[in-house]
Each structure stands twice: as C-alpha cells, then as structure tokens.
PDB file of C-alpha atoms in Angstrom:
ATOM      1  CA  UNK A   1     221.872 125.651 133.720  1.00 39.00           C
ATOM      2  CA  UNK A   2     221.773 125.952 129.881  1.00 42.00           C
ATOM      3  CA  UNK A   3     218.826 124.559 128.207  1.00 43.00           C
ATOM      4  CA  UNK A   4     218.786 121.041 127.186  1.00 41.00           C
ATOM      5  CA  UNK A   5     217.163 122.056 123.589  1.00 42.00           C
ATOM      6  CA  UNK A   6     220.307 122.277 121.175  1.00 42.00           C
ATOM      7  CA  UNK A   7     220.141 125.639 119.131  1.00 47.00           C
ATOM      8  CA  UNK A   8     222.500 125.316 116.736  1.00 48.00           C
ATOM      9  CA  UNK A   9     221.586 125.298 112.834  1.00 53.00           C
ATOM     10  CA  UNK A  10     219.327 123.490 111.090  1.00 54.00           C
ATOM     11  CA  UNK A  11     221.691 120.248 110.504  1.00 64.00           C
ATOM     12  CA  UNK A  12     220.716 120.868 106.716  1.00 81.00           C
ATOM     13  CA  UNK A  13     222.363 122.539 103.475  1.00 92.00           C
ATOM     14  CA  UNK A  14     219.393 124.078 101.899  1.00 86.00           C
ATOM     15  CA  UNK A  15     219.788 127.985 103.215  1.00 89.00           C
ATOM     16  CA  UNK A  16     223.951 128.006 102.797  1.00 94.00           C
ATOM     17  CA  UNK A  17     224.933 130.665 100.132  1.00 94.00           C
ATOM     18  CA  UNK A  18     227.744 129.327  98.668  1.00 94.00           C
ATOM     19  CA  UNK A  19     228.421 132.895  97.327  1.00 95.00           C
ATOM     20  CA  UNK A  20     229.571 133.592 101.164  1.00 96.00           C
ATOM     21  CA  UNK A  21     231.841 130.399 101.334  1.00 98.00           C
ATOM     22  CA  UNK A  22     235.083 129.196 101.683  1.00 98.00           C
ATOM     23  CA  UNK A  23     236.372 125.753 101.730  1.00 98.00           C
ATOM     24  CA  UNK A  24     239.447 126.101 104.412  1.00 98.00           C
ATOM     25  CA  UNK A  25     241.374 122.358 104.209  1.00 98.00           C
ATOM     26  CA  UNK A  26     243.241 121.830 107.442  1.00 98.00           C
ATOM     27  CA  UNK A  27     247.003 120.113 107.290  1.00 95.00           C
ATOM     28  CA  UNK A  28     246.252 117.669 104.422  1.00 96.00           C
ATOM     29  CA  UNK A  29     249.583 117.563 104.335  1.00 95.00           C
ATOM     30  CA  UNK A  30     252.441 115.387 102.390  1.00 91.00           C
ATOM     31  CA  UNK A  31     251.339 112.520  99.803  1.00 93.00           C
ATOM     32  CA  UNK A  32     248.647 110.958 101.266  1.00 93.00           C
ATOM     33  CA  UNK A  33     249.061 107.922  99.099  1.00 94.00           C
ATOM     34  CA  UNK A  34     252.422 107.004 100.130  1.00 91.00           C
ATOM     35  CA  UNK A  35     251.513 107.293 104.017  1.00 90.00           C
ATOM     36  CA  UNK A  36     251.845 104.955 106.558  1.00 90.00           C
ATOM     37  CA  UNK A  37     248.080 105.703 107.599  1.00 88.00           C
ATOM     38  CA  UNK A  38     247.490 105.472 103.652  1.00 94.00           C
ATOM     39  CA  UNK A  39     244.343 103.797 104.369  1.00 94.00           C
ATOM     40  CA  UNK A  40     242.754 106.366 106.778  1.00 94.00           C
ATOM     41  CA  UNK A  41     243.707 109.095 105.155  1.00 95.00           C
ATOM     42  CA  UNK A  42     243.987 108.381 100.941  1.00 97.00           C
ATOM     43  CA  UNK A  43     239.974 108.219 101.115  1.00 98.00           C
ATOM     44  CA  UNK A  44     239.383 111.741 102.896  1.00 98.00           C
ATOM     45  CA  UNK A  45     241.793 113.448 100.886  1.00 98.00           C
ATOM     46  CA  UNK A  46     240.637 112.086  97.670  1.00 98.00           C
ATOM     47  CA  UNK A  47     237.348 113.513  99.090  1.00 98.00           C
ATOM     48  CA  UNK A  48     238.710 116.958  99.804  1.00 98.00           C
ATOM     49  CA  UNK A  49     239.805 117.164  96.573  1.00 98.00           C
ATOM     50  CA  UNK A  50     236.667 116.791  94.614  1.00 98.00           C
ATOM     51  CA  UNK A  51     235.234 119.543  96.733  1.00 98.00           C
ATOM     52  CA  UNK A  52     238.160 121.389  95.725  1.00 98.00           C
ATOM     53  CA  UNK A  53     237.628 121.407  92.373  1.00 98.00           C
ATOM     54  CA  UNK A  54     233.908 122.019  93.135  1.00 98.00           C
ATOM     55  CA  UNK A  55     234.657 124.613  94.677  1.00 98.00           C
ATOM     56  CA  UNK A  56     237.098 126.225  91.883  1.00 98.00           C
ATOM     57  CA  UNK A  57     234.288 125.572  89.251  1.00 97.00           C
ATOM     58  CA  UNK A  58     231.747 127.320  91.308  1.00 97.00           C
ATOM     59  CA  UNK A  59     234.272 130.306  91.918  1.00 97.00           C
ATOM     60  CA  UNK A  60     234.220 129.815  95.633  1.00 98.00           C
ATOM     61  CA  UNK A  61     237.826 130.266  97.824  1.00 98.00           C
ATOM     62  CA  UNK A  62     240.353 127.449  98.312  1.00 98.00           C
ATOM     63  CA  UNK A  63     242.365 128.186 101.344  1.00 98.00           C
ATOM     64  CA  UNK A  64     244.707 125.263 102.417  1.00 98.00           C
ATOM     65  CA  UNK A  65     245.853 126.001 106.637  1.00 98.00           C
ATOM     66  CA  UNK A  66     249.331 124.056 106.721  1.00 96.00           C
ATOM     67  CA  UNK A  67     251.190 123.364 110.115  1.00 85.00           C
ATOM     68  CA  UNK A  68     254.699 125.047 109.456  1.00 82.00           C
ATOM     69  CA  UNK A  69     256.410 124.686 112.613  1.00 73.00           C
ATOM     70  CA  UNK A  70     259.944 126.101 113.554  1.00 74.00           C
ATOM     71  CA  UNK A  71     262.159 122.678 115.144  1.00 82.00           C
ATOM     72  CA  UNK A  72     263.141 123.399 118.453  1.00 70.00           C
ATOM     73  CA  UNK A  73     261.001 126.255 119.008  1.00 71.00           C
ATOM     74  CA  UNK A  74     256.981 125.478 118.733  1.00 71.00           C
ATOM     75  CA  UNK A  75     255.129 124.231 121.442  1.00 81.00           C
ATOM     76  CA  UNK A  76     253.472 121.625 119.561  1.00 79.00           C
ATOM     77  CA  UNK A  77     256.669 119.681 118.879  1.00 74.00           C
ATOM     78  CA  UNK A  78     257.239 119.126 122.588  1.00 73.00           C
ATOM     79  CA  UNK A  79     253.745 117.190 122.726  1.00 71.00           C
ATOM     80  CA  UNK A  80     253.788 115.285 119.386  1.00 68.00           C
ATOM     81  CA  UNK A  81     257.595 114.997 118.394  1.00 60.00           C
ATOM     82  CA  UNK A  82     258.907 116.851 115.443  1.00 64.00           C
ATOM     83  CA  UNK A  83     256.477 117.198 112.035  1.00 76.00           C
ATOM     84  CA  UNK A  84     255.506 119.082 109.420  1.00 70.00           C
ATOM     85  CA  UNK A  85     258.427 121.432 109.910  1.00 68.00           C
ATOM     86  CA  UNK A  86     258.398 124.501 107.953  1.00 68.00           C
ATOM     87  CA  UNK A  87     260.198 124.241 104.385  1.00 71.00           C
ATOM     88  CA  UNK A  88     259.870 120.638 104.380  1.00 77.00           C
ATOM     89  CA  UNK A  89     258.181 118.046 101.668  1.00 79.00           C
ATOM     90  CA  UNK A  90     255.933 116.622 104.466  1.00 79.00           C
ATOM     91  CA  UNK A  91     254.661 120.281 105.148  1.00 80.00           C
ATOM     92  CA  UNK A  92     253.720 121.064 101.493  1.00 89.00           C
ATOM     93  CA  UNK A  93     249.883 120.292 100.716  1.00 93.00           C
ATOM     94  CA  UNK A  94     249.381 116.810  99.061  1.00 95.00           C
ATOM     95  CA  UNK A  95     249.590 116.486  95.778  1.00 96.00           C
ATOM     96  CA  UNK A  96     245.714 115.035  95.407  1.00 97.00           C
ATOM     97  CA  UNK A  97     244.899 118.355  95.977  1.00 97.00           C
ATOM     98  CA  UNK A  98     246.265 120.351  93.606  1.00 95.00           C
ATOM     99  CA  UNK A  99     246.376 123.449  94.644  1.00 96.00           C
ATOM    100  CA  UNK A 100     246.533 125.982  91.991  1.00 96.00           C
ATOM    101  CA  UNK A 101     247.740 129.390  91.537  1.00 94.00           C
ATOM    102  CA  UNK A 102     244.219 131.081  92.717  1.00 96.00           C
ATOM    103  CA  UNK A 103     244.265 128.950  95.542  1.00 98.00           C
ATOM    104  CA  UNK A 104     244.893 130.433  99.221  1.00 98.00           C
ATOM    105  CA  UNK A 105     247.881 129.287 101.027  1.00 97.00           C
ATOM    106  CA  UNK A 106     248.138 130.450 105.273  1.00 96.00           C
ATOM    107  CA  UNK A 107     250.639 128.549 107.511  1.00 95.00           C
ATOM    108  CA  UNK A 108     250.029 128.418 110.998  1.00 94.00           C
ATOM    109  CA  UNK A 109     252.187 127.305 114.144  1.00 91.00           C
ATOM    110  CA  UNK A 110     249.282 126.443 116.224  1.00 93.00           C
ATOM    111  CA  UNK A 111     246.367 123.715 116.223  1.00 94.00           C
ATOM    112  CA  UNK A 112     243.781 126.437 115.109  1.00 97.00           C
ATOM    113  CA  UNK A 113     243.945 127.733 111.798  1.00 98.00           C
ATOM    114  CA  UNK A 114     242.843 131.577 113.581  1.00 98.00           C
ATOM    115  CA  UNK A 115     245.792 131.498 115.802  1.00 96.00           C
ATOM    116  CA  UNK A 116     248.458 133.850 114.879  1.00 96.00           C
ATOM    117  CA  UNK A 117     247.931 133.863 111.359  1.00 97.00           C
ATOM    118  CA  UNK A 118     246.071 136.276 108.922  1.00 97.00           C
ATOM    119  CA  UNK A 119     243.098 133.588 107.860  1.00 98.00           C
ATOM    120  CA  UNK A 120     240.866 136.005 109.408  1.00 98.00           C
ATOM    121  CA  UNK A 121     241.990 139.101 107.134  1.00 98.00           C
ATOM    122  CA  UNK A 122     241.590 136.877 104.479  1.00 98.00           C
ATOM    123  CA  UNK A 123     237.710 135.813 104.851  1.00 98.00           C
ATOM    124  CA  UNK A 124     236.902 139.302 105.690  1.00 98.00           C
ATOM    125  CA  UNK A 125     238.277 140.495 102.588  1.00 98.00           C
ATOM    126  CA  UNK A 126     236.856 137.351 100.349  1.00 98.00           C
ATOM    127  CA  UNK A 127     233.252 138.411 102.059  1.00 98.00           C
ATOM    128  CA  UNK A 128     233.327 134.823 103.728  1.00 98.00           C
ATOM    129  CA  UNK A 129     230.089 133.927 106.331  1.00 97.00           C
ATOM    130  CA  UNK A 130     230.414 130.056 106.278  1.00 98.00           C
ATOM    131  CA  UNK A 131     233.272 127.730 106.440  1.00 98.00           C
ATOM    132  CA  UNK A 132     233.652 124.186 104.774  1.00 98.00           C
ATOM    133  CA  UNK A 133     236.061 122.078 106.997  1.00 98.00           C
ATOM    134  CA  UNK A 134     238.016 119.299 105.519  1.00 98.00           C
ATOM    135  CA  UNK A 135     240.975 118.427 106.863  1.00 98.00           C
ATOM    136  CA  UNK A 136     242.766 116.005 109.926  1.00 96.00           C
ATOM    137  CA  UNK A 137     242.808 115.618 112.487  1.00 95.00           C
ATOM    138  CA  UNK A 138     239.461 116.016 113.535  1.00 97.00           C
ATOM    139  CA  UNK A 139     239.905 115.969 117.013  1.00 97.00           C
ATOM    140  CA  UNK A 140     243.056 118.624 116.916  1.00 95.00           C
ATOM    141  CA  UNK A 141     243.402 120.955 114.092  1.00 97.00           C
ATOM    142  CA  UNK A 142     239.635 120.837 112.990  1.00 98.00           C
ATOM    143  CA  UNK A 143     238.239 120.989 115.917  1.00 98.00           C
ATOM    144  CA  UNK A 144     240.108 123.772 117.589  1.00 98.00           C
ATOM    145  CA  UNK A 145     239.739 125.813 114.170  1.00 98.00           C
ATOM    146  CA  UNK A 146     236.014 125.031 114.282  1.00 98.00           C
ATOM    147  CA  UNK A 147     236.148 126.250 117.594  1.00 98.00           C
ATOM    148  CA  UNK A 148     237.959 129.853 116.976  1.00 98.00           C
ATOM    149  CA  UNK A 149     235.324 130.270 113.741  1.00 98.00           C
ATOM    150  CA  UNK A 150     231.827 129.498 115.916  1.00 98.00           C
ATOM    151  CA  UNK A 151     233.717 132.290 118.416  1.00 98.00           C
ATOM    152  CA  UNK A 152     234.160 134.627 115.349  1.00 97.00           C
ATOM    153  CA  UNK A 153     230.743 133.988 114.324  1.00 97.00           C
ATOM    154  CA  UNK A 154     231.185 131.746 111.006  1.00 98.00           C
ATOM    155  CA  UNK A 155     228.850 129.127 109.761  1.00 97.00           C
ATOM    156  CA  UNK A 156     230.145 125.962 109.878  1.00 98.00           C
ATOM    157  CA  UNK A 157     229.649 122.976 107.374  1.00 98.00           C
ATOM    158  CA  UNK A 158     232.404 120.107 109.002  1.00 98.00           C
ATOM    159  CA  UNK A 159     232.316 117.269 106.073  1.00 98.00           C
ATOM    160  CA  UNK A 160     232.451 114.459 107.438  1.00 98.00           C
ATOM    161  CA  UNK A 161     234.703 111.838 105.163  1.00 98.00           C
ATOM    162  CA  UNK A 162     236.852 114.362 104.356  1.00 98.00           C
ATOM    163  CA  UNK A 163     237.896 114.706 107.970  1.00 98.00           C
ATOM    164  CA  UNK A 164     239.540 111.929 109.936  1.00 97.00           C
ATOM    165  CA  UNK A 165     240.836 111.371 113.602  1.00 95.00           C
ATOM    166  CA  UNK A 166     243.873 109.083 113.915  1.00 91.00           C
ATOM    167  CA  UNK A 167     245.772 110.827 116.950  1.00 88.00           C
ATOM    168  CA  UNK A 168     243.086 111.027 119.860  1.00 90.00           C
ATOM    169  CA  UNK A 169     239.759 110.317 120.070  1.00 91.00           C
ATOM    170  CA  UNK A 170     237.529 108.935 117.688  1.00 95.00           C
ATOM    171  CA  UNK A 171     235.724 110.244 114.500  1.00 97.00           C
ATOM    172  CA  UNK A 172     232.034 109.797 115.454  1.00 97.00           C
ATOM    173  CA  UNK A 173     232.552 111.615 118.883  1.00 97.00           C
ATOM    174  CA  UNK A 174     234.674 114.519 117.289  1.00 98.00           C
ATOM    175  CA  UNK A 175     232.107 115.153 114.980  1.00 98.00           C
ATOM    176  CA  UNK A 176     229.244 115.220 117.178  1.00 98.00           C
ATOM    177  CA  UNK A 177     230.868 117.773 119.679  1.00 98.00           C
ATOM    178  CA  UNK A 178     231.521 119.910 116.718  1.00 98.00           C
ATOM    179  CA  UNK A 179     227.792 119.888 115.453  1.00 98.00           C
ATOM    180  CA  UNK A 180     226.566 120.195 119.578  1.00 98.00           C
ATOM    181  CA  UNK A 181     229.040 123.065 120.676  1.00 98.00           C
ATOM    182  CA  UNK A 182     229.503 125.206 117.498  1.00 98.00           C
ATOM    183  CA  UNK A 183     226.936 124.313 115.902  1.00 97.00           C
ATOM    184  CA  UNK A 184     228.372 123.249 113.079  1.00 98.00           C
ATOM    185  CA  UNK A 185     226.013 121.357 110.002  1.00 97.00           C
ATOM    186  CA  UNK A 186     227.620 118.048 109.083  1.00 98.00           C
ATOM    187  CA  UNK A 187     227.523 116.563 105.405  1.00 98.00           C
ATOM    188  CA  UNK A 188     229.140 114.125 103.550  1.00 97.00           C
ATOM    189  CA  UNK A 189     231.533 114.774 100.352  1.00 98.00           C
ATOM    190  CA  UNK A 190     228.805 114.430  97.724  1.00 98.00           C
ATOM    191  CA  UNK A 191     226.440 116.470  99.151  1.00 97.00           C
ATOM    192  CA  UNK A 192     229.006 119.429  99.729  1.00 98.00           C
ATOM    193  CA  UNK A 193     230.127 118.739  95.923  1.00 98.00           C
ATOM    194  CA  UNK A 194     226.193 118.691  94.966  1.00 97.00           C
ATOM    195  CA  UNK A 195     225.755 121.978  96.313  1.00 96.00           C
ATOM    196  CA  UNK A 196     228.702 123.767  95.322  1.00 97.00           C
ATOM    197  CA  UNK A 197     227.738 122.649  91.696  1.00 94.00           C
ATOM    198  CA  UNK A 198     224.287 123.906  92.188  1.00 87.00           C
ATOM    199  CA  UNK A 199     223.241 126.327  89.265  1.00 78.00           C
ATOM    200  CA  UNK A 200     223.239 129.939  91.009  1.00 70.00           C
ATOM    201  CA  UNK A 201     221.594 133.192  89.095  1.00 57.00           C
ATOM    202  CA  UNK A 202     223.230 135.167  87.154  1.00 51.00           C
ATOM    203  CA  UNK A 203     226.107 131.940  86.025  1.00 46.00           C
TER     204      UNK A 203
END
C-alpha cells in the first residue's frame, strides 16, 4: 500500500518564487454582492480581489477561468440546471474584481479549468511553476482544476478564504483533500497578499 507519511510540500510559503506564479481565479462569477449566497461568497471575493491587485503590483499573471456554457448542449447543465451561460451578465467576472486590460481571460465548458481550454498554453508561455487558487466552488471547479495542475506538475498554493463550498461538501474537508492528494500548500488571504508584496531583487 502507499506509505502513510504524506509527501507533499512543505505546508509553508517561504521557498515559492512568486516570479514563477500565477493567480488563476476560478468562476467568481456575476456580482457577488447582489447574490443570494451574498454572505458566503461577498467575503471570499473581496479576498480574491486584494490578491488581485497584489498580484498586478508585483507584476505577477491574473488569469480569471469563467464557466461559459452553451444551453442545451454542455453536460454540466444536465446535473446543475442552466448557469453561467456563455454571453450572459451572470457569466462575466464580478465586478470586485476588476479585471483589467493585462488581465487573462480563458472560458471553459468543464469543471476543470485544464479541460478543453488553452490555460495550459498560457502558463507555459507566462513561465508559470505554481498556481494560486481562488475561486468557488471548492469542492467542484477548484478542486478538479487543482487536480488537472498536481497531474501537470504545478505547485499549488489553494487560499483558503478566498475559496468557498456551497454546492457539495464542506469547506474544511475540500481543503484538506486538496493539501493530502495534490499536495497543495494552504494559506490564508493576507499571507498570499504578504508575499506577493514581498520586496524581490532587482524591483
């Protein structure tokens, strides 16, 4: 059987070279603050978008993975009903976010934001090593995204209130099988922000 002794990173932030990362934001979609789960998901996003701007400061990529599903057609929509349809308002990334003209934009039909689309293309030509996940829901999107980058052999940092689960599952459990499988290194908001505003040489 496969040894008991997790080998996965260091659970830490100190070795991540934010020169190799990206922040990838997965379906913060629609205004958050006029939502009816306003009050799961106003805090995360507000969250995701301080690390956005971190990020921008710090010259590190932006790239926002939005669910733009074709009605009648997607797979998806036969499990969970018709959303974030391609073209509409609810599909477009919130506004707390404010994503800006040097900011990455890849739709996807798919939970994972690998499947199907050209987000690896992308990180190959950015020279991206290690991912920053925010995004919802963690038990869906995030997690099988987290999934396809530990396959493709990414770092992973998963923050973890700028994620939330409000479909399946809970938060606490999603979060641990991400950090136990794919080894991905789980931080909060301010210490993602921290160390994207970390003075690098040669800035």
């Amino acid at each position: 059987m496969p040894g008991y002794a997790h080998q996965g990173q260091d659970g830490t932030l100190e070795s991540v070279d934010i020169s190799t990362c990206a922040v990838l934001v997965i379906d913060e979609l629609g205004d958050a603050a006029a939502s009816p789960l306003a009050d799961a998901l106003l805090p995360p996003t507000l969250n995701t978008a301080r690390i956005c701007d971190a990020a921008r400061a710090a010259a590190v990529p932006v790239i926002f993975a939005n669910d733009a599903h074709i009605k009648g057609l997607d797979r998806e929509l036969e499990l969970w009903g018709d959303h974030n349809l391609a073209g509409d308002e609810a599909a477009q990334t919130a506004p707390q976010l404010n994503c800006q003209e040097g900011d990455f934009v890849i739709e996807k039909r798919r939970y994972s934001a690998f499947f199907q689309t050209s987000l690896r293309l992308l990180l190959d030509e950015l020279g991206v090593s290690t991912l920053i996940l925010c995004g919802f829901d963690t038990n869906i999107c995030v997690m099988h995204t987290a999934a396809d980058a530990y396959f493709n052999n990414y770092r992973l940092i998963v923050v973890e209130d700028a994620t939330e689960t409000f479909l399946i599952g809970d938060q606490a459990s999603g979060l641990a099988y991400m950090q136990k499988c794919y080894a991905a290194t789980l931080a909060d908001s301010d210490e993602v922000v921290r160390l994207l505003s970390a003075p690098r040489a040669g800035r």
